[in-house]
PDB file of C-alpha atoms in Angstrom:
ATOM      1  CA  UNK A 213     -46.818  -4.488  -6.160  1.00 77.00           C
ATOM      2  CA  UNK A 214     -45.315  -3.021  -3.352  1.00 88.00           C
ATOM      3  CA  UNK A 215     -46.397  -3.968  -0.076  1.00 91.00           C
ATOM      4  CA  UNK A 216     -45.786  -1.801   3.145  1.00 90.00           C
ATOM      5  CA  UNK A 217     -47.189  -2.574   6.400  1.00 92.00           C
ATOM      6  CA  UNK A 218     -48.499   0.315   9.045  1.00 89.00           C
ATOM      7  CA  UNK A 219     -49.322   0.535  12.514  1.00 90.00           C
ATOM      8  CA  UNK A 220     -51.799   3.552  12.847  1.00 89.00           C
ATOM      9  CA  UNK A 221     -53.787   4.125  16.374  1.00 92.00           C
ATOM     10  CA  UNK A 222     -52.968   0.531  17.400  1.00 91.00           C
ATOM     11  CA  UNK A 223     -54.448  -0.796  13.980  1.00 91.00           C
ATOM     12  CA  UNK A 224     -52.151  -2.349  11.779  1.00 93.00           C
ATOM     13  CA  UNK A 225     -52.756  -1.318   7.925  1.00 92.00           C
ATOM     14  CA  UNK A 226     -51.273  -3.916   5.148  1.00 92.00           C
ATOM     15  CA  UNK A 227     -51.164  -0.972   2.148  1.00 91.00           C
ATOM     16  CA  UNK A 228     -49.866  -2.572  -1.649  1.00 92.00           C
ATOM     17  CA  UNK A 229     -49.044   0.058  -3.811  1.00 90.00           C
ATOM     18  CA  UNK A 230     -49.421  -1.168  -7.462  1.00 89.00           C
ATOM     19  CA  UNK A 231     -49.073   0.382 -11.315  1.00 87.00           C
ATOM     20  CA  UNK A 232     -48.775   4.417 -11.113  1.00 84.00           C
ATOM     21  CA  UNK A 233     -50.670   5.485 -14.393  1.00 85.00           C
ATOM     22  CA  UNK A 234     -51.169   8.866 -15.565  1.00 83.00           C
ATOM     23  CA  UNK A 235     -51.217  10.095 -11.796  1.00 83.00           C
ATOM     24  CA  UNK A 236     -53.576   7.623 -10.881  1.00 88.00           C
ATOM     25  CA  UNK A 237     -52.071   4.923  -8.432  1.00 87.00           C
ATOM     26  CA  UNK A 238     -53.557   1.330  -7.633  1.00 91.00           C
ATOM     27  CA  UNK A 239     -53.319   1.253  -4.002  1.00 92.00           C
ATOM     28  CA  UNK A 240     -54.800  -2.158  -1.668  1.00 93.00           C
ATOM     29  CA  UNK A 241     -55.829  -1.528   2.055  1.00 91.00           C
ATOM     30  CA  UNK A 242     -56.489  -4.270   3.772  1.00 91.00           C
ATOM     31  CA  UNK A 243     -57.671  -6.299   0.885  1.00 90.00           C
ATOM     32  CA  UNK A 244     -59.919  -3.472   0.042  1.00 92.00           C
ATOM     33  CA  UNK A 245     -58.932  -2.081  -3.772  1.00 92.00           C
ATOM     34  CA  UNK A 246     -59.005   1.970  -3.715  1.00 92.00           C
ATOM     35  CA  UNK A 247     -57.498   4.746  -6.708  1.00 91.00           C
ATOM     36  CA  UNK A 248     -56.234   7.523  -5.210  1.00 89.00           C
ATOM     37  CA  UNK A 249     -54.909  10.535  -7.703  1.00 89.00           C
ATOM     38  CA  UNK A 250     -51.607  11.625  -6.841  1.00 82.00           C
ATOM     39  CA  UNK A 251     -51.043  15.292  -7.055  1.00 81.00           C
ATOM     40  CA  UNK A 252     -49.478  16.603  -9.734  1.00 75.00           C
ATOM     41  CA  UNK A 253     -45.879  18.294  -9.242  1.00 67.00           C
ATOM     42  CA  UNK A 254     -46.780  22.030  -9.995  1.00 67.00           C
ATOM     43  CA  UNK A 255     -42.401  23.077  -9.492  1.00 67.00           C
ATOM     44  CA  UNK A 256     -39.940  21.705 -11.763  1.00 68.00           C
ATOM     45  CA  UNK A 257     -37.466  19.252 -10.317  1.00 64.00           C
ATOM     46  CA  UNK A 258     -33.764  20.952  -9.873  1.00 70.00           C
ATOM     47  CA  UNK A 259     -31.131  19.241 -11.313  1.00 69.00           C
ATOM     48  CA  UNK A 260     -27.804  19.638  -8.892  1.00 70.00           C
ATOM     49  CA  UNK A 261     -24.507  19.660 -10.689  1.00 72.00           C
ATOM     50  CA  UNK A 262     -21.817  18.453  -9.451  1.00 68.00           C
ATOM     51  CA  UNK A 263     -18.874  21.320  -9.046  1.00 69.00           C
ATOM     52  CA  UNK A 264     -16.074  21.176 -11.626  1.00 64.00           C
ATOM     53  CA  UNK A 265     -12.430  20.573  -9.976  1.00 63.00           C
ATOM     54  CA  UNK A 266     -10.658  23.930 -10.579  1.00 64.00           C
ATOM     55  CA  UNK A 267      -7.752  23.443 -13.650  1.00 66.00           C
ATOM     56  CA  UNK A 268      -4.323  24.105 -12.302  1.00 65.00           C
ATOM     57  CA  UNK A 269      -3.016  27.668 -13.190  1.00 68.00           C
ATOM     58  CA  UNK A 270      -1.592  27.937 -16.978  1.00 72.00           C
ATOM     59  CA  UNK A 271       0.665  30.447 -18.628  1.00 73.00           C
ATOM     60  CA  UNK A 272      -0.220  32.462 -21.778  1.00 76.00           C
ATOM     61  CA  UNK A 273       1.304  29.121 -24.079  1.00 79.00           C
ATOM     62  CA  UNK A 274      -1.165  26.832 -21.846  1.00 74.00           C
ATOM     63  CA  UNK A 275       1.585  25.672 -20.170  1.00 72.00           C
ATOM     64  CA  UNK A 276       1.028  24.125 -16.341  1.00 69.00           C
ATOM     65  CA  UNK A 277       2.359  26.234 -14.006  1.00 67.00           C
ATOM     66  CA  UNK A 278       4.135  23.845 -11.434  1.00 65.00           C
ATOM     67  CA  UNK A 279       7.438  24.606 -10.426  1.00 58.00           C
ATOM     68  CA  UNK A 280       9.969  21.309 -10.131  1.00 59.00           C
ATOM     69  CA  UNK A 281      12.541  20.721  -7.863  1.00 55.00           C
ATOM     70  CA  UNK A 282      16.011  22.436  -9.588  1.00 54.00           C
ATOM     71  CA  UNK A 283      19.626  21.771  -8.684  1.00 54.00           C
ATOM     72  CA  UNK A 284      21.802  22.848  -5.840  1.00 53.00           C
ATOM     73  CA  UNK A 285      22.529  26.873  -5.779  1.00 57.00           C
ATOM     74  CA  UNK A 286      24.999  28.611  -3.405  1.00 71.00           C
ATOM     75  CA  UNK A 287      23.138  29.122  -0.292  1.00 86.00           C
ATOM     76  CA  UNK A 288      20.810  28.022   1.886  1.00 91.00           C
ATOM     77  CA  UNK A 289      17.362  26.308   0.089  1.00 92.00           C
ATOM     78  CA  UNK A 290      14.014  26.425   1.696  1.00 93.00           C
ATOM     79  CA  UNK A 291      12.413  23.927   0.068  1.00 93.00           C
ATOM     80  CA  UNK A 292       8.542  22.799  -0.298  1.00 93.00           C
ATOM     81  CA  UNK A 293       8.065  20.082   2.490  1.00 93.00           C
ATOM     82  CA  UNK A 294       4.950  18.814   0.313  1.00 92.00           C
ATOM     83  CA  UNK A 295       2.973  20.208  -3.069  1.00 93.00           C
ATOM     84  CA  UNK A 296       0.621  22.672  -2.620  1.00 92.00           C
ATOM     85  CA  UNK A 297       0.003  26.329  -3.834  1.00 93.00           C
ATOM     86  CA  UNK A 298       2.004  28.918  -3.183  1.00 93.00           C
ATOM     87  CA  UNK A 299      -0.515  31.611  -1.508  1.00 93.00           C
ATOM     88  CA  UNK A 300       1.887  34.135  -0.148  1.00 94.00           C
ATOM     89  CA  UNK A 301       5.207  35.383   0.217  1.00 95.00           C
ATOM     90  CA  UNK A 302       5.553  38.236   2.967  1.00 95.00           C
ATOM     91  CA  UNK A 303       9.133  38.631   2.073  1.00 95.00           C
ATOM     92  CA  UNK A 304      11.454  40.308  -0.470  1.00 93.00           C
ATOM     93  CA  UNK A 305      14.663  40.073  -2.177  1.00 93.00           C
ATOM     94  CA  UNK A 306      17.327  41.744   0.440  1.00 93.00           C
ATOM     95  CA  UNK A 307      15.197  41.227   3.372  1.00 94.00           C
ATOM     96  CA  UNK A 308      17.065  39.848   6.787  1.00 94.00           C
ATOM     97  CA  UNK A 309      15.253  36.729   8.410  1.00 95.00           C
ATOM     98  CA  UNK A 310      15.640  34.812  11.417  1.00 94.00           C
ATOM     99  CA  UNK A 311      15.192  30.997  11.187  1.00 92.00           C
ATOM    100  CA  UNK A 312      11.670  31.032  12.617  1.00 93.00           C
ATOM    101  CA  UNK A 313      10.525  33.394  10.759  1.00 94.00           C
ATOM    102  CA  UNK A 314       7.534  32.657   7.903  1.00 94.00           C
ATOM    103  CA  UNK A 315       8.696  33.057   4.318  1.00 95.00           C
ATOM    104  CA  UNK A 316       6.151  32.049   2.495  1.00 95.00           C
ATOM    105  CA  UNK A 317       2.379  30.567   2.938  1.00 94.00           C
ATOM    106  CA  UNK A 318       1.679  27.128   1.059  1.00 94.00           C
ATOM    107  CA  UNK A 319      -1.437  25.828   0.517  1.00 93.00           C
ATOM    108  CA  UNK A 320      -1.841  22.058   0.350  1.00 89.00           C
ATOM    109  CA  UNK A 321      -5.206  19.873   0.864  1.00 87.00           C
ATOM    110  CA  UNK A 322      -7.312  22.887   1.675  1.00 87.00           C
ATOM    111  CA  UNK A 323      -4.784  23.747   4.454  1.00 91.00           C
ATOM    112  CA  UNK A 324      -2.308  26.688   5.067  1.00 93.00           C
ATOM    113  CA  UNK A 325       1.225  25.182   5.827  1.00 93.00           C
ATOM    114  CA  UNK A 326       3.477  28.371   7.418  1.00 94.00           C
ATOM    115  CA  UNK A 327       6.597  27.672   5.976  1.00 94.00           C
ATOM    116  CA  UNK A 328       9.985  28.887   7.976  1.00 95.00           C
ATOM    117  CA  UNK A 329      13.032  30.199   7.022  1.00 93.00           C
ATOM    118  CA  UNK A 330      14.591  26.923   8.483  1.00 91.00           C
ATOM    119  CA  UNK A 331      18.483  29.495   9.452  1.00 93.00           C
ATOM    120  CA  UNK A 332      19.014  33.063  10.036  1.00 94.00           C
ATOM    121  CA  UNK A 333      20.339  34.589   6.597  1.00 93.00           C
ATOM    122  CA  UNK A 334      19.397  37.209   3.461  1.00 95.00           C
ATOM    123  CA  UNK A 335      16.554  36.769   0.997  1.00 94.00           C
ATOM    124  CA  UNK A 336      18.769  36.240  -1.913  1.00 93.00           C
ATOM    125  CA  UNK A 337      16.208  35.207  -4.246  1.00 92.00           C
ATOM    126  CA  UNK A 338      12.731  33.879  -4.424  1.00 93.00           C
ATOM    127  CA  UNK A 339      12.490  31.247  -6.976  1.00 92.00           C
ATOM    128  CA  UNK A 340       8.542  31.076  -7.492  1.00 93.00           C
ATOM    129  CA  UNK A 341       5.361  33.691  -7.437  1.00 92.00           C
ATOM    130  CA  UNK A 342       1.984  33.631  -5.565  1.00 92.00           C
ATOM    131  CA  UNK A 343      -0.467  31.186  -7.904  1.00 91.00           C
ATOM    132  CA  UNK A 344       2.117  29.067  -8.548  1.00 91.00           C
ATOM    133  CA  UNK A 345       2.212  24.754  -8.160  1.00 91.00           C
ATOM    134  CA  UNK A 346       5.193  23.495  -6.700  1.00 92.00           C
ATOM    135  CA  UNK A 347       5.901  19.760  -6.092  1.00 92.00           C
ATOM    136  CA  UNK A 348       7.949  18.285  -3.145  1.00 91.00           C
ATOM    137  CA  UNK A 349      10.924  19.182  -2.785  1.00 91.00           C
ATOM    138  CA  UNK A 350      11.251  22.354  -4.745  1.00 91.00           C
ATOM    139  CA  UNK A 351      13.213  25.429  -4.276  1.00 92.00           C
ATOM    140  CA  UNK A 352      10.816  28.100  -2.984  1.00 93.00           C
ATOM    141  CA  UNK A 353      13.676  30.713  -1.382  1.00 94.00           C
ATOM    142  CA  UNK A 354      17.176  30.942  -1.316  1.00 93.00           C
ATOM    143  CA  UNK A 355      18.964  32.575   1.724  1.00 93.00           C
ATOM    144  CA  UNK A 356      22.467  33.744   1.963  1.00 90.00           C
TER     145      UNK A 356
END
């Protein structure tokens, strides 16, 4: 039995709460035995999932999409100062950029990370696509 105690208009209330049987529950008041029918539960109870993680992108083989770090290229490298998502690139092959200037919009833990140009130069190539993974340290854009 459990036993709860209660304080109700200055009266206290020692209430044990025994077997629950077929909605029926034992209940002590005082030292005075009572049944009291519980009512029964007309909705059904909801059952909360937890959300699945998302899967990392994959190609049409199944293959995970991450891009690695690759070796030195002529020219200058941005690189990815920490792994995250790429989530856009507002810049194009040919395109003239100042060092400020954002080349590309990384997403990593729930954050967007503006990512700069780093030295004034030419878009000479953009090594990876919106979607992709990329780890630390990889080659995003190379600048001429």
């Amino acid at each position: 039995m459990k036993e709860y105690k209660y304080r109700i208009n200055g009266s206290l209330y020692t209430v044990k709460v025994g077997d629950i049987e077929d909605n029926v529950a034992k209940v002590e008041v005082n030292g005075m035995p009572y049944k009291v029918e519980l009512e029964k539960s007309q909705k059904p109870v909801t059952v909360i999932q937890k959300p699945r993680p998302s899967a990392a992108p994959r190609t049409d083989t199944g293959a995970k999409v991450i891009s690695r770090p690759q070796a030195a290229a002529a020219g200058y490298q941005v690189k990815a100062p920490l792994p995250g998502v790429v989530m856009s690139i507002p810049v194009k092959v040919g395109d003239t950029v100042k060092a400020s200037d954002t080349v590309l919009i990384l997403e990593a833990m729930k954050m967007e990370n503006a990512i700069h140009a780093g030295q004034d130069g030419r878009v000479a190539a953009i090594n990876v696509n919106v979607g992709d993974s990329v780890l630390d340290g990889a080659v995003l854009i190379t600048l001429e």
